[in-house]
């Protein structure tokens, strides 16, 4: 066993009696994916009562489970000459209009073609290091299939300032979206706590005891014939998947959302949710001036607005 490995030891209680060991571990340590847990088991890093087991092994009450998690090897993240749509830039910050299908920062199994790879090439060594080598300059993120404004920090001072503004929810973050159904009210607020789904750990949901979350929406246009509504959403808080979860919660999930619009189908192809981070307003970390940027809608979004009726 590697001396730098992390070791988990636990005793099976009666509520887990008869459960598969891979499912047991995923329930006890929800930060690990089922795929990674299976790899640990296949690599003989999991034992029950001193004997290595397979993923299909069923545990019994009072079984002693030991799991070894080897130290993570941090891969080298390399700059890549990827074109960027830069909306604003100075010596401290850059605001980029992120395209669809681009991941913001590297993660396990995805170390190339991210916004970080592109921004490393653009900014060279001028990026904040607070979030480590995997996320240089990154202070917030948007989903892979969400387009629009992302702010990058070039130094730690800027990073700390923007991070504090995000924590205080003082940054003006306005999104545009197209959702299923006709929203009757011209505007409204969805205030409902968001946390990890109790039925699917990969999803977020409105759950009792979740983190406070509030979204203000305003109708920009109704497409009565096709049954869609074009809306503007202003984040009062910044929870994971907040707009997607809140709009689904009130019965108006986003067009193209493959996670939060179950059973909804459309003739319009969007390659993921129809959501765009349009406006980003913040206090400049050095001169104290209010900066507001506007990211133009992507081509697919404008096309939808032109063909919807």
PDB file of C-alpha atoms in Angstrom:
ATOM      1  CA  UNK A   1       0.000   0.000   0.000  1.00  0.00           C
ATOM      2  CA  UNK A   2       1.307   3.450  -0.965  1.00  0.00           C
ATOM      3  CA  UNK A   3       2.047   5.463   2.188  1.00  0.00           C
ATOM      4  CA  UNK A   4       0.373   8.464   0.532  1.00  0.00           C
ATOM      5  CA  UNK A   5      -2.837   6.568  -0.147  1.00  0.00           C
ATOM      6  CA  UNK A   6      -6.062   7.521   1.589  1.00  0.00           C
ATOM      7  CA  UNK A   7      -7.615   4.599   3.463  1.00  0.00           C
ATOM      8  CA  UNK A   8     -11.287   4.257   4.373  1.00  0.00           C
ATOM      9  CA  UNK A   9     -12.429   1.653   6.905  1.00  0.00           C
ATOM     10  CA  UNK A  10     -16.033   1.043   7.884  1.00  0.00           C
ATOM     11  CA  UNK A  11     -18.232  -1.584   9.504  1.00  0.00           C
ATOM     12  CA  UNK A  12     -21.394  -2.659   7.676  1.00  0.00           C
ATOM     13  CA  UNK A  13     -24.509  -1.824   9.691  1.00  0.00           C
ATOM     14  CA  UNK A  14     -27.846  -3.641   9.458  1.00  0.00           C
ATOM     15  CA  UNK A  15     -29.345  -1.110   7.020  1.00  0.00           C
ATOM     16  CA  UNK A  16     -26.761  -2.112   4.392  1.00  0.00           C
ATOM     17  CA  UNK A  17     -26.985  -5.869   4.950  1.00  0.00           C
ATOM     18  CA  UNK A  18     -27.177  -7.667   1.578  1.00  0.00           C
ATOM     19  CA  UNK A  19     -26.204  -4.627  -0.509  1.00  0.00           C
ATOM     20  CA  UNK A  20     -23.676  -4.863  -3.353  1.00  0.00           C
ATOM     21  CA  UNK A  21     -20.328  -3.514  -2.217  1.00  0.00           C
ATOM     22  CA  UNK A  22     -19.993  -1.007  -5.093  1.00  0.00           C
ATOM     23  CA  UNK A  23     -23.406   0.453  -4.276  1.00  0.00           C
ATOM     24  CA  UNK A  24     -22.556   0.540  -0.564  1.00  0.00           C
ATOM     25  CA  UNK A  25     -19.387   2.548  -1.193  1.00  0.00           C
ATOM     26  CA  UNK A  26     -21.195   4.996  -3.499  1.00  0.00           C
ATOM     27  CA  UNK A  27     -23.806   5.570  -0.787  1.00  0.00           C
ATOM     28  CA  UNK A  28     -21.216   6.144   1.926  1.00  0.00           C
ATOM     29  CA  UNK A  29     -18.853   8.297  -0.171  1.00  0.00           C
ATOM     30  CA  UNK A  30     -20.973  10.211  -2.679  1.00  0.00           C
ATOM     31  CA  UNK A  31     -17.981  12.171  -4.002  1.00  0.00           C
ATOM     32  CA  UNK A  32     -16.760   9.049  -5.835  1.00  0.00           C
ATOM     33  CA  UNK A  33     -18.338   7.997  -9.127  1.00  0.00           C
ATOM     34  CA  UNK A  34     -19.553   4.426  -9.608  1.00  0.00           C
ATOM     35  CA  UNK A  35     -17.049   4.077 -12.468  1.00  0.00           C
ATOM     36  CA  UNK A  36     -14.130   5.061 -10.225  1.00  0.00           C
ATOM     37  CA  UNK A  37     -15.356   2.768  -7.441  1.00  0.00           C
ATOM     38  CA  UNK A  38     -15.481  -0.155  -9.879  1.00  0.00           C
ATOM     39  CA  UNK A  39     -11.925   0.642 -10.991  1.00  0.00           C
ATOM     40  CA  UNK A  40     -10.733   0.590  -7.372  1.00  0.00           C
ATOM     41  CA  UNK A  41     -12.409  -2.777  -6.880  1.00  0.00           C
ATOM     42  CA  UNK A  42     -10.973  -4.158 -10.146  1.00  0.00           C
ATOM     43  CA  UNK A  43      -7.528  -2.930  -9.049  1.00  0.00           C
ATOM     44  CA  UNK A  44      -7.904  -4.917  -5.803  1.00  0.00           C
ATOM     45  CA  UNK A  45      -8.058  -1.787  -3.656  1.00  0.00           C
ATOM     46  CA  UNK A  46     -11.189  -2.914  -1.780  1.00  0.00           C
ATOM     47  CA  UNK A  47     -11.360  -5.788   0.698  1.00  0.00           C
ATOM     48  CA  UNK A  48     -13.974  -7.320   2.944  1.00  0.00           C
ATOM     49  CA  UNK A  49     -12.803  -9.032   6.111  1.00  0.00           C
ATOM     50  CA  UNK A  50      -9.267  -9.047   4.717  1.00  0.00           C
ATOM     51  CA  UNK A  51     -10.118 -10.558   1.310  1.00  0.00           C
ATOM     52  CA  UNK A  52     -10.333  -8.655  -1.991  1.00  0.00           C
ATOM     53  CA  UNK A  53     -13.796  -8.785  -3.566  1.00  0.00           C
ATOM     54  CA  UNK A  54     -15.577  -8.152  -6.855  1.00  0.00           C
ATOM     55  CA  UNK A  55     -18.036  -5.317  -7.509  1.00  0.00           C
ATOM     56  CA  UNK A  56     -20.936  -7.781  -7.419  1.00  0.00           C
ATOM     57  CA  UNK A  57     -20.048  -8.959  -3.889  1.00  0.00           C
ATOM     58  CA  UNK A  58     -22.911  -8.596  -1.394  1.00  0.00           C
ATOM     59  CA  UNK A  59     -21.953  -7.434   2.079  1.00  0.00           C
ATOM     60  CA  UNK A  60     -23.343  -8.674   5.378  1.00  0.00           C
ATOM     61  CA  UNK A  61     -23.905  -6.926   8.678  1.00  0.00           C
ATOM     62  CA  UNK A  62     -20.675  -6.497  10.688  1.00  0.00           C
ATOM     63  CA  UNK A  63     -18.434  -7.016   7.644  1.00  0.00           C
ATOM     64  CA  UNK A  64     -15.251  -4.935   7.836  1.00  0.00           C
ATOM     65  CA  UNK A  65     -14.620  -3.021   4.605  1.00  0.00           C
ATOM     66  CA  UNK A  66     -11.253  -1.446   3.799  1.00  0.00           C
ATOM     67  CA  UNK A  67     -10.752   0.718   0.717  1.00  0.00           C
ATOM     68  CA  UNK A  68      -7.492   2.251  -0.473  1.00  0.00           C
ATOM     69  CA  UNK A  69      -7.585   5.361  -2.675  1.00  0.00           C
ATOM     70  CA  UNK A  70      -4.182   5.879  -4.315  1.00  0.00           C
ATOM     71  CA  UNK A  71      -2.738   9.409  -4.451  1.00  0.00           C
ATOM     72  CA  UNK A  72      -3.935  11.394  -7.421  1.00  0.00           C
ATOM     73  CA  UNK A  73      -1.375  11.990 -10.127  1.00  0.00           C
ATOM     74  CA  UNK A  74      -1.874  15.560 -11.279  1.00  0.00           C
ATOM     75  CA  UNK A  75      -1.538  15.622 -15.058  1.00  0.00           C
ATOM     76  CA  UNK A  76       0.313  18.364 -16.873  1.00  0.00           C
ATOM     77  CA  UNK A  77      -2.134  20.860 -18.346  1.00  0.00           C
ATOM     78  CA  UNK A  78      -0.778  22.369 -21.536  1.00  0.00           C
ATOM     79  CA  UNK A  79      -1.636  25.626 -23.349  1.00  0.00           C
ATOM     80  CA  UNK A  80      -3.489  25.217 -26.633  1.00  0.00           C
ATOM     81  CA  UNK A  81      -3.924  27.738 -29.424  1.00  0.00           C
ATOM     82  CA  UNK A  82      -7.728  27.700 -29.430  1.00  0.00           C
ATOM     83  CA  UNK A  83      -9.549  30.814 -30.708  1.00  0.00           C
ATOM     84  CA  UNK A  84     -11.293  32.819 -27.986  1.00  0.00           C
ATOM     85  CA  UNK A  85     -14.155  35.293 -28.244  1.00  0.00           C
ATOM     86  CA  UNK A  86     -12.873  37.917 -25.793  1.00  0.00           C
ATOM     87  CA  UNK A  87     -15.472  40.470 -24.709  1.00  0.00           C
ATOM     88  CA  UNK A  88     -13.319  42.422 -22.246  1.00  0.00           C
ATOM     89  CA  UNK A  89      -9.689  42.333 -21.146  1.00  0.00           C
ATOM     90  CA  UNK A  90      -7.262  44.364 -19.055  1.00  0.00           C
ATOM     91  CA  UNK A  91      -4.235  43.627 -16.835  1.00  0.00           C
ATOM     92  CA  UNK A  92      -6.358  41.908 -14.177  1.00  0.00           C
ATOM     93  CA  UNK A  93      -9.322  40.145 -15.764  1.00  0.00           C
ATOM     94  CA  UNK A  94     -10.570  38.652 -19.030  1.00  0.00           C
ATOM     95  CA  UNK A  95     -14.219  38.015 -19.898  1.00  0.00           C
ATOM     96  CA  UNK A  96     -14.699  35.304 -22.513  1.00  0.00           C
ATOM     97  CA  UNK A  97     -17.824  34.366 -24.471  1.00  0.00           C
ATOM     98  CA  UNK A  98     -17.586  30.581 -24.100  1.00  0.00           C
ATOM     99  CA  UNK A  99     -18.923  28.505 -27.001  1.00  0.00           C
ATOM    100  CA  UNK A 100     -21.191  25.479 -26.686  1.00  0.00           C
ATOM    101  CA  UNK A 101     -19.593  22.093 -26.049  1.00  0.00           C
ATOM    102  CA  UNK A 102     -16.471  23.554 -24.388  1.00  0.00           C
ATOM    103  CA  UNK A 103     -15.625  22.444 -20.839  1.00  0.00           C
ATOM    104  CA  UNK A 104     -14.398  25.288 -18.608  1.00  0.00           C
ATOM    105  CA  UNK A 105     -11.574  23.472 -16.830  1.00  0.00           C
ATOM    106  CA  UNK A 106      -9.797  20.097 -17.061  1.00  0.00           C
ATOM    107  CA  UNK A 107     -11.045  17.151 -15.035  1.00  0.00           C
ATOM    108  CA  UNK A 108     -10.362  13.437 -14.874  1.00  0.00           C
ATOM    109  CA  UNK A 109     -10.226  12.054 -18.395  1.00  0.00           C
ATOM    110  CA  UNK A 110     -10.579  15.467 -20.027  1.00  0.00           C
ATOM    111  CA  UNK A 111      -7.308  17.390 -20.019  1.00  0.00           C
ATOM    112  CA  UNK A 112      -7.394  19.021 -23.459  1.00  0.00           C
ATOM    113  CA  UNK A 113      -9.554  21.440 -25.463  1.00  0.00           C
ATOM    114  CA  UNK A 114     -10.946  23.209 -22.382  1.00  0.00           C
ATOM    115  CA  UNK A 115     -11.284  26.927 -21.756  1.00  0.00           C
ATOM    116  CA  UNK A 116      -8.310  26.657 -19.383  1.00  0.00           C
ATOM    117  CA  UNK A 117      -6.087  25.229 -22.139  1.00  0.00           C
ATOM    118  CA  UNK A 118      -7.093  28.131 -24.386  1.00  0.00           C
ATOM    119  CA  UNK A 119      -6.697  30.843 -21.746  1.00  0.00           C
ATOM    120  CA  UNK A 120      -3.266  29.491 -20.728  1.00  0.00           C
ATOM    121  CA  UNK A 121      -2.091  30.032 -24.303  1.00  0.00           C
ATOM    122  CA  UNK A 122      -3.636  33.503 -24.453  1.00  0.00           C
ATOM    123  CA  UNK A 123      -2.452  34.769 -21.053  1.00  0.00           C
ATOM    124  CA  UNK A 124       0.853  32.841 -20.814  1.00  0.00           C
ATOM    125  CA  UNK A 125       1.886  32.885 -17.141  1.00  0.00           C
ATOM    126  CA  UNK A 126      -0.454  35.718 -16.154  1.00  0.00           C
ATOM    127  CA  UNK A 127      -3.156  33.721 -14.382  1.00  0.00           C
ATOM    128  CA  UNK A 128      -4.176  33.395 -10.742  1.00  0.00           C
ATOM    129  CA  UNK A 129      -3.044  30.218  -9.027  1.00  0.00           C
ATOM    130  CA  UNK A 130      -5.521  30.071  -6.152  1.00  0.00           C
ATOM    131  CA  UNK A 131      -7.498  27.154  -7.614  1.00  0.00           C
ATOM    132  CA  UNK A 132      -4.406  25.108  -8.436  1.00  0.00           C
ATOM    133  CA  UNK A 133      -2.789  23.823 -11.603  1.00  0.00           C
ATOM    134  CA  UNK A 134      -6.024  22.310 -12.945  1.00  0.00           C
ATOM    135  CA  UNK A 135      -7.945  25.597 -12.785  1.00  0.00           C
ATOM    136  CA  UNK A 136      -5.560  28.534 -13.301  1.00  0.00           C
ATOM    137  CA  UNK A 137      -7.498  31.796 -13.491  1.00  0.00           C
ATOM    138  CA  UNK A 138     -10.864  30.100 -12.959  1.00  0.00           C
ATOM    139  CA  UNK A 139     -13.099  31.646 -10.306  1.00  0.00           C
ATOM    140  CA  UNK A 140     -16.488  30.380 -11.547  1.00  0.00           C
ATOM    141  CA  UNK A 141     -17.799  28.118 -14.268  1.00  0.00           C
ATOM    142  CA  UNK A 142     -20.752  27.426 -16.531  1.00  0.00           C
ATOM    143  CA  UNK A 143     -21.828  24.067 -17.928  1.00  0.00           C
ATOM    144  CA  UNK A 144     -20.292  22.583 -21.065  1.00  0.00           C
ATOM    145  CA  UNK A 145     -23.475  23.122 -23.101  1.00  0.00           C
ATOM    146  CA  UNK A 146     -24.214  26.573 -21.660  1.00  0.00           C
ATOM    147  CA  UNK A 147     -22.743  29.416 -23.703  1.00  0.00           C
ATOM    148  CA  UNK A 148     -21.713  32.913 -22.681  1.00  0.00           C
ATOM    149  CA  UNK A 149     -19.742  34.986 -20.208  1.00  0.00           C
ATOM    150  CA  UNK A 150     -16.995  33.561 -18.021  1.00  0.00           C
ATOM    151  CA  UNK A 151     -14.594  35.800 -16.100  1.00  0.00           C
ATOM    152  CA  UNK A 152     -10.935  34.773 -15.854  1.00  0.00           C
ATOM    153  CA  UNK A 153      -8.585  36.298 -13.258  1.00  0.00           C
ATOM    154  CA  UNK A 154      -4.976  37.099 -14.172  1.00  0.00           C
ATOM    155  CA  UNK A 155      -3.650  37.399 -10.626  1.00  0.00           C
ATOM    156  CA  UNK A 156      -4.510  36.310  -7.089  1.00  0.00           C
ATOM    157  CA  UNK A 157      -5.642  39.779  -6.023  1.00  0.00           C
ATOM    158  CA  UNK A 158      -8.243  39.859  -8.800  1.00  0.00           C
ATOM    159  CA  UNK A 159      -9.273  36.287  -8.012  1.00  0.00           C
ATOM    160  CA  UNK A 160      -9.893  37.058  -4.339  1.00  0.00           C
ATOM    161  CA  UNK A 161     -11.945  40.144  -5.208  1.00  0.00           C
ATOM    162  CA  UNK A 162     -14.158  38.405  -7.770  1.00  0.00           C
ATOM    163  CA  UNK A 163     -14.550  35.342  -5.536  1.00  0.00           C
ATOM    164  CA  UNK A 164     -15.769  37.573  -2.702  1.00  0.00           C
ATOM    165  CA  UNK A 165     -18.272  39.279  -5.012  1.00  0.00           C
ATOM    166  CA  UNK A 166     -19.556  35.872  -6.117  1.00  0.00           C
ATOM    167  CA  UNK A 167     -19.871  34.798  -2.487  1.00  0.00           C
ATOM    168  CA  UNK A 168     -21.852  37.933  -1.663  1.00  0.00           C
ATOM    169  CA  UNK A 169     -24.008  37.453  -4.816  1.00  0.00           C
ATOM    170  CA  UNK A 170     -23.226  41.036  -5.818  1.00  0.00           C
ATOM    171  CA  UNK A 171     -22.170  40.183  -9.390  1.00  0.00           C
ATOM    172  CA  UNK A 172     -24.887  40.938 -11.930  1.00  0.00           C
ATOM    173  CA  UNK A 173     -25.441  37.657 -13.802  1.00  0.00           C
ATOM    174  CA  UNK A 174     -28.194  37.624 -16.414  1.00  0.00           C
ATOM    175  CA  UNK A 175     -28.969  34.626 -18.603  1.00  0.00           C
ATOM    176  CA  UNK A 176     -31.224  34.169 -21.632  1.00  0.00           C
ATOM    177  CA  UNK A 177     -33.063  30.894 -22.139  1.00  0.00           C
ATOM    178  CA  UNK A 178     -35.846  29.255 -24.116  1.00  0.00           C
ATOM    179  CA  UNK A 179     -38.110  27.013 -22.082  1.00  0.00           C
ATOM    180  CA  UNK A 180     -40.957  24.613 -22.709  1.00  0.00           C
ATOM    181  CA  UNK A 181     -44.498  25.888 -22.317  1.00  0.00           C
ATOM    182  CA  UNK A 182     -46.097  29.313 -22.221  1.00  0.00           C
ATOM    183  CA  UNK A 183     -45.357  31.250 -19.051  1.00  0.00           C
ATOM    184  CA  UNK A 184     -48.407  33.387 -18.316  1.00  0.00           C
ATOM    185  CA  UNK A 185     -46.850  35.842 -15.859  1.00  0.00           C
ATOM    186  CA  UNK A 186     -44.647  38.554 -17.342  1.00  0.00           C
ATOM    187  CA  UNK A 187     -42.123  38.008 -14.556  1.00  0.00           C
ATOM    188  CA  UNK A 188     -41.700  36.142 -11.316  1.00  0.00           C
ATOM    189  CA  UNK A 189     -39.355  34.680  -8.723  1.00  0.00           C
ATOM    190  CA  UNK A 190     -38.492  31.069  -8.022  1.00  0.00           C
ATOM    191  CA  UNK A 191     -37.146  30.743  -4.498  1.00  0.00           C
ATOM    192  CA  UNK A 192     -36.556  27.102  -3.630  1.00  0.00           C
ATOM    193  CA  UNK A 193     -33.614  25.317  -1.924  1.00  0.00           C
ATOM    194  CA  UNK A 194     -31.289  23.340  -4.178  1.00  0.00           C
ATOM    195  CA  UNK A 195     -29.258  20.297  -3.208  1.00  0.00           C
ATOM    196  CA  UNK A 196     -28.141  16.929  -4.519  1.00  0.00           C
ATOM    197  CA  UNK A 197     -31.041  14.824  -5.829  1.00  0.00           C
ATOM    198  CA  UNK A 198     -32.025  12.002  -3.491  1.00  0.00           C
ATOM    199  CA  UNK A 199     -32.816   9.706  -6.429  1.00  0.00           C
ATOM    200  CA  UNK A 200     -29.930  10.528  -8.769  1.00  0.00           C
ATOM    201  CA  UNK A 201     -26.664  11.717  -7.232  1.00  0.00           C
ATOM    202  CA  UNK A 202     -25.502  13.196 -10.545  1.00  0.00           C
ATOM    203  CA  UNK A 203     -28.408  15.643 -10.582  1.00  0.00           C
ATOM    204  CA  UNK A 204     -29.362  18.642  -8.505  1.00  0.00           C
ATOM    205  CA  UNK A 205     -32.940  19.163  -7.344  1.00  0.00           C
ATOM    206  CA  UNK A 206     -35.215  21.257  -5.179  1.00  0.00           C
ATOM    207  CA  UNK A 207     -34.912  19.428  -1.875  1.00  0.00           C
ATOM    208  CA  UNK A 208     -35.765  20.152   1.769  1.00  0.00           C
ATOM    209  CA  UNK A 209     -32.636  21.293   3.557  1.00  0.00           C
ATOM    210  CA  UNK A 210     -30.916  22.332   0.323  1.00  0.00           C
ATOM    211  CA  UNK A 211     -29.026  25.607  -0.064  1.00  0.00           C
ATOM    212  CA  UNK A 212     -31.067  28.781  -0.409  1.00  0.00           C
ATOM    213  CA  UNK A 213     -31.518  29.625  -4.095  1.00  0.00           C
ATOM    214  CA  UNK A 214     -33.451  32.382  -5.843  1.00  0.00           C
ATOM    215  CA  UNK A 215     -33.962  33.129  -9.537  1.00  0.00           C
ATOM    216  CA  UNK A 216     -35.854  36.066 -11.029  1.00  0.00           C
ATOM    217  CA  UNK A 217     -37.272  35.491 -14.516  1.00  0.00           C
ATOM    218  CA  UNK A 218     -38.810  37.865 -17.039  1.00  0.00           C
ATOM    219  CA  UNK A 219     -40.634  36.905 -20.233  1.00  0.00           C
ATOM    220  CA  UNK A 220     -39.071  38.373 -23.364  1.00  0.00           C
ATOM    221  CA  UNK A 221     -41.305  36.674 -25.946  1.00  0.00           C
ATOM    222  CA  UNK A 222     -43.948  33.945 -26.133  1.00  0.00           C
ATOM    223  CA  UNK A 223     -44.097  31.525 -29.044  1.00  0.00           C
ATOM    224  CA  UNK A 224     -47.729  30.454 -28.709  1.00  0.00           C
ATOM    225  CA  UNK A 225     -47.880  28.213 -31.778  1.00  0.00           C
ATOM    226  CA  UNK A 226     -44.807  26.126 -30.937  1.00  0.00           C
ATOM    227  CA  UNK A 227     -45.342  26.284 -27.177  1.00  0.00           C
ATOM    228  CA  UNK A 228     -42.121  27.912 -25.975  1.00  0.00           C
ATOM    229  CA  UNK A 229     -41.201  31.008 -23.980  1.00  0.00           C
ATOM    230  CA  UNK A 230     -38.066  33.129 -24.372  1.00  0.00           C
ATOM    231  CA  UNK A 231     -36.986  34.400 -20.960  1.00  0.00           C
ATOM    232  CA  UNK A 232     -34.341  36.381 -19.133  1.00  0.00           C
ATOM    233  CA  UNK A 233     -33.149  35.002 -15.791  1.00  0.00           C
ATOM    234  CA  UNK A 234     -31.261  36.955 -13.163  1.00  0.00           C
ATOM    235  CA  UNK A 235     -29.419  34.954 -10.546  1.00  0.00           C
ATOM    236  CA  UNK A 236     -29.938  36.144  -6.998  1.00  0.00           C
ATOM    237  CA  UNK A 237     -27.738  33.211  -5.904  1.00  0.00           C
ATOM    238  CA  UNK A 238     -25.372  30.951  -7.830  1.00  0.00           C
ATOM    239  CA  UNK A 239     -26.133  27.295  -7.155  1.00  0.00           C
ATOM    240  CA  UNK A 240     -25.115  24.442  -9.439  1.00  0.00           C
ATOM    241  CA  UNK A 241     -27.561  24.133 -12.376  1.00  0.00           C
ATOM    242  CA  UNK A 242     -29.757  26.730 -10.655  1.00  0.00           C
ATOM    243  CA  UNK A 243     -31.729  28.036 -13.649  1.00  0.00           C
ATOM    244  CA  UNK A 244     -32.159  24.570 -15.118  1.00  0.00           C
ATOM    245  CA  UNK A 245     -33.405  23.166 -11.808  1.00  0.00           C
ATOM    246  CA  UNK A 246     -35.679  26.095 -10.943  1.00  0.00           C
ATOM    247  CA  UNK A 247     -37.357  26.306 -14.350  1.00  0.00           C
ATOM    248  CA  UNK A 248     -37.914  22.553 -14.359  1.00  0.00           C
ATOM    249  CA  UNK A 249     -39.323  22.829 -10.838  1.00  0.00           C
ATOM    250  CA  UNK A 250     -42.063  25.225 -11.989  1.00  0.00           C
ATOM    251  CA  UNK A 251     -42.908  23.074 -15.017  1.00  0.00           C
ATOM    252  CA  UNK A 252     -40.945  24.997 -17.662  1.00  0.00           C
ATOM    253  CA  UNK A 253     -37.659  23.103 -18.229  1.00  0.00           C
ATOM    254  CA  UNK A 254     -35.237  24.468 -20.777  1.00  0.00           C
ATOM    255  CA  UNK A 255     -35.439  23.442 -24.398  1.00  0.00           C
ATOM    256  CA  UNK A 256     -32.786  20.809 -25.122  1.00  0.00           C
ATOM    257  CA  UNK A 257     -32.038  20.033 -21.467  1.00  0.00           C
ATOM    258  CA  UNK A 258     -31.330  16.306 -21.474  1.00  0.00           C
ATOM    259  CA  UNK A 259     -31.107  16.123 -17.671  1.00  0.00           C
ATOM    260  CA  UNK A 260     -33.896  18.297 -16.293  1.00  0.00           C
ATOM    261  CA  UNK A 261     -36.517  17.953 -19.048  1.00  0.00           C
ATOM    262  CA  UNK A 262     -37.420  14.257 -18.789  1.00  0.00           C
ATOM    263  CA  UNK A 263     -39.945  13.089 -21.360  1.00  0.00           C
ATOM    264  CA  UNK A 264     -39.848  16.365 -23.273  1.00  0.00           C
ATOM    265  CA  UNK A 265     -39.119  16.163 -26.982  1.00  0.00           C
ATOM    266  CA  UNK A 266     -38.818  18.826 -29.628  1.00  0.00           C
ATOM    267  CA  UNK A 267     -38.217  19.004 -33.380  1.00  0.00           C
ATOM    268  CA  UNK A 268     -35.542  21.626 -32.672  1.00  0.00           C
ATOM    269  CA  UNK A 269     -31.986  20.328 -32.204  1.00  0.00           C
ATOM    270  CA  UNK A 270     -29.933  22.310 -29.695  1.00  0.00           C
ATOM    271  CA  UNK A 271     -27.105  20.004 -28.513  1.00  0.00           C
ATOM    272  CA  UNK A 272     -27.927  20.529 -24.859  1.00  0.00           C
ATOM    273  CA  UNK A 273     -29.874  23.149 -22.940  1.00  0.00           C
ATOM    274  CA  UNK A 274     -30.789  26.435 -24.613  1.00  0.00           C
ATOM    275  CA  UNK A 275     -29.108  28.691 -22.061  1.00  0.00           C
ATOM    276  CA  UNK A 276     -26.762  31.639 -22.535  1.00  0.00           C
ATOM    277  CA  UNK A 277     -24.890  33.702 -19.916  1.00  0.00           C
ATOM    278  CA  UNK A 278     -25.489  37.087 -21.529  1.00  0.00           C
ATOM    279  CA  UNK A 279     -24.694  39.865 -19.049  1.00  0.00           C
ATOM    280  CA  UNK A 280     -21.916  39.923 -16.477  1.00  0.00           C
ATOM    281  CA  UNK A 281     -21.460  42.959 -14.225  1.00  0.00           C
ATOM    282  CA  UNK A 282     -18.820  43.278 -11.509  1.00  0.00           C
ATOM    283  CA  UNK A 283     -16.721  45.762  -9.547  1.00  0.00           C
ATOM    284  CA  UNK A 284     -13.218  45.928 -10.996  1.00  0.00           C
ATOM    285  CA  UNK A 285     -10.793  44.439  -8.451  1.00  0.00           C
ATOM    286  CA  UNK A 286      -8.253  47.279  -8.807  1.00  0.00           C
ATOM    287  CA  UNK A 287      -9.899  50.550  -9.835  1.00  0.00           C
ATOM    288  CA  UNK A 288     -13.278  49.896  -8.178  1.00  0.00           C
ATOM    289  CA  UNK A 289     -15.282  50.823 -11.291  1.00  0.00           C
ATOM    290  CA  UNK A 290     -18.386  48.886 -12.304  1.00  0.00           C
ATOM    291  CA  UNK A 291     -17.733  46.831 -15.444  1.00  0.00           C
ATOM    292  CA  UNK A 292     -20.606  45.285 -17.385  1.00  0.00           C
ATOM    293  CA  UNK A 293     -20.135  43.025 -20.388  1.00  0.00           C
ATOM    294  CA  UNK A 294     -22.637  41.619 -22.855  1.00  0.00           C
ATOM    295  CA  UNK A 295     -22.060  38.333 -24.699  1.00  0.00           C
ATOM    296  CA  UNK A 296     -23.883  38.160 -28.064  1.00  0.00           C
ATOM    297  CA  UNK A 297     -26.261  35.243 -28.471  1.00  0.00           C
ATOM    298  CA  UNK A 298     -24.752  32.268 -30.323  1.00  0.00           C
ATOM    299  CA  UNK A 299     -25.855  31.486 -33.871  1.00  0.00           C
ATOM    300  CA  UNK A 300     -28.012  28.488 -32.935  1.00  0.00           C
ATOM    301  CA  UNK A 301     -29.918  30.608 -30.373  1.00  0.00           C
ATOM    302  CA  UNK A 302     -30.611  33.409 -32.873  1.00  0.00           C
ATOM    303  CA  UNK A 303     -31.732  30.808 -35.416  1.00  0.00           C
ATOM    304  CA  UNK A 304     -34.256  29.399 -32.934  1.00  0.00           C
ATOM    305  CA  UNK A 305     -35.638  32.869 -32.210  1.00  0.00           C
ATOM    306  CA  UNK A 306     -36.117  33.375 -35.944  1.00  0.00           C
ATOM    307  CA  UNK A 307     -37.875  30.058 -36.666  1.00  0.00           C
ATOM    308  CA  UNK A 308     -40.055  29.719 -33.546  1.00  0.00           C
ATOM    309  CA  UNK A 309     -43.658  30.864 -33.941  1.00  0.00           C
TER     310      UNK A 309
END
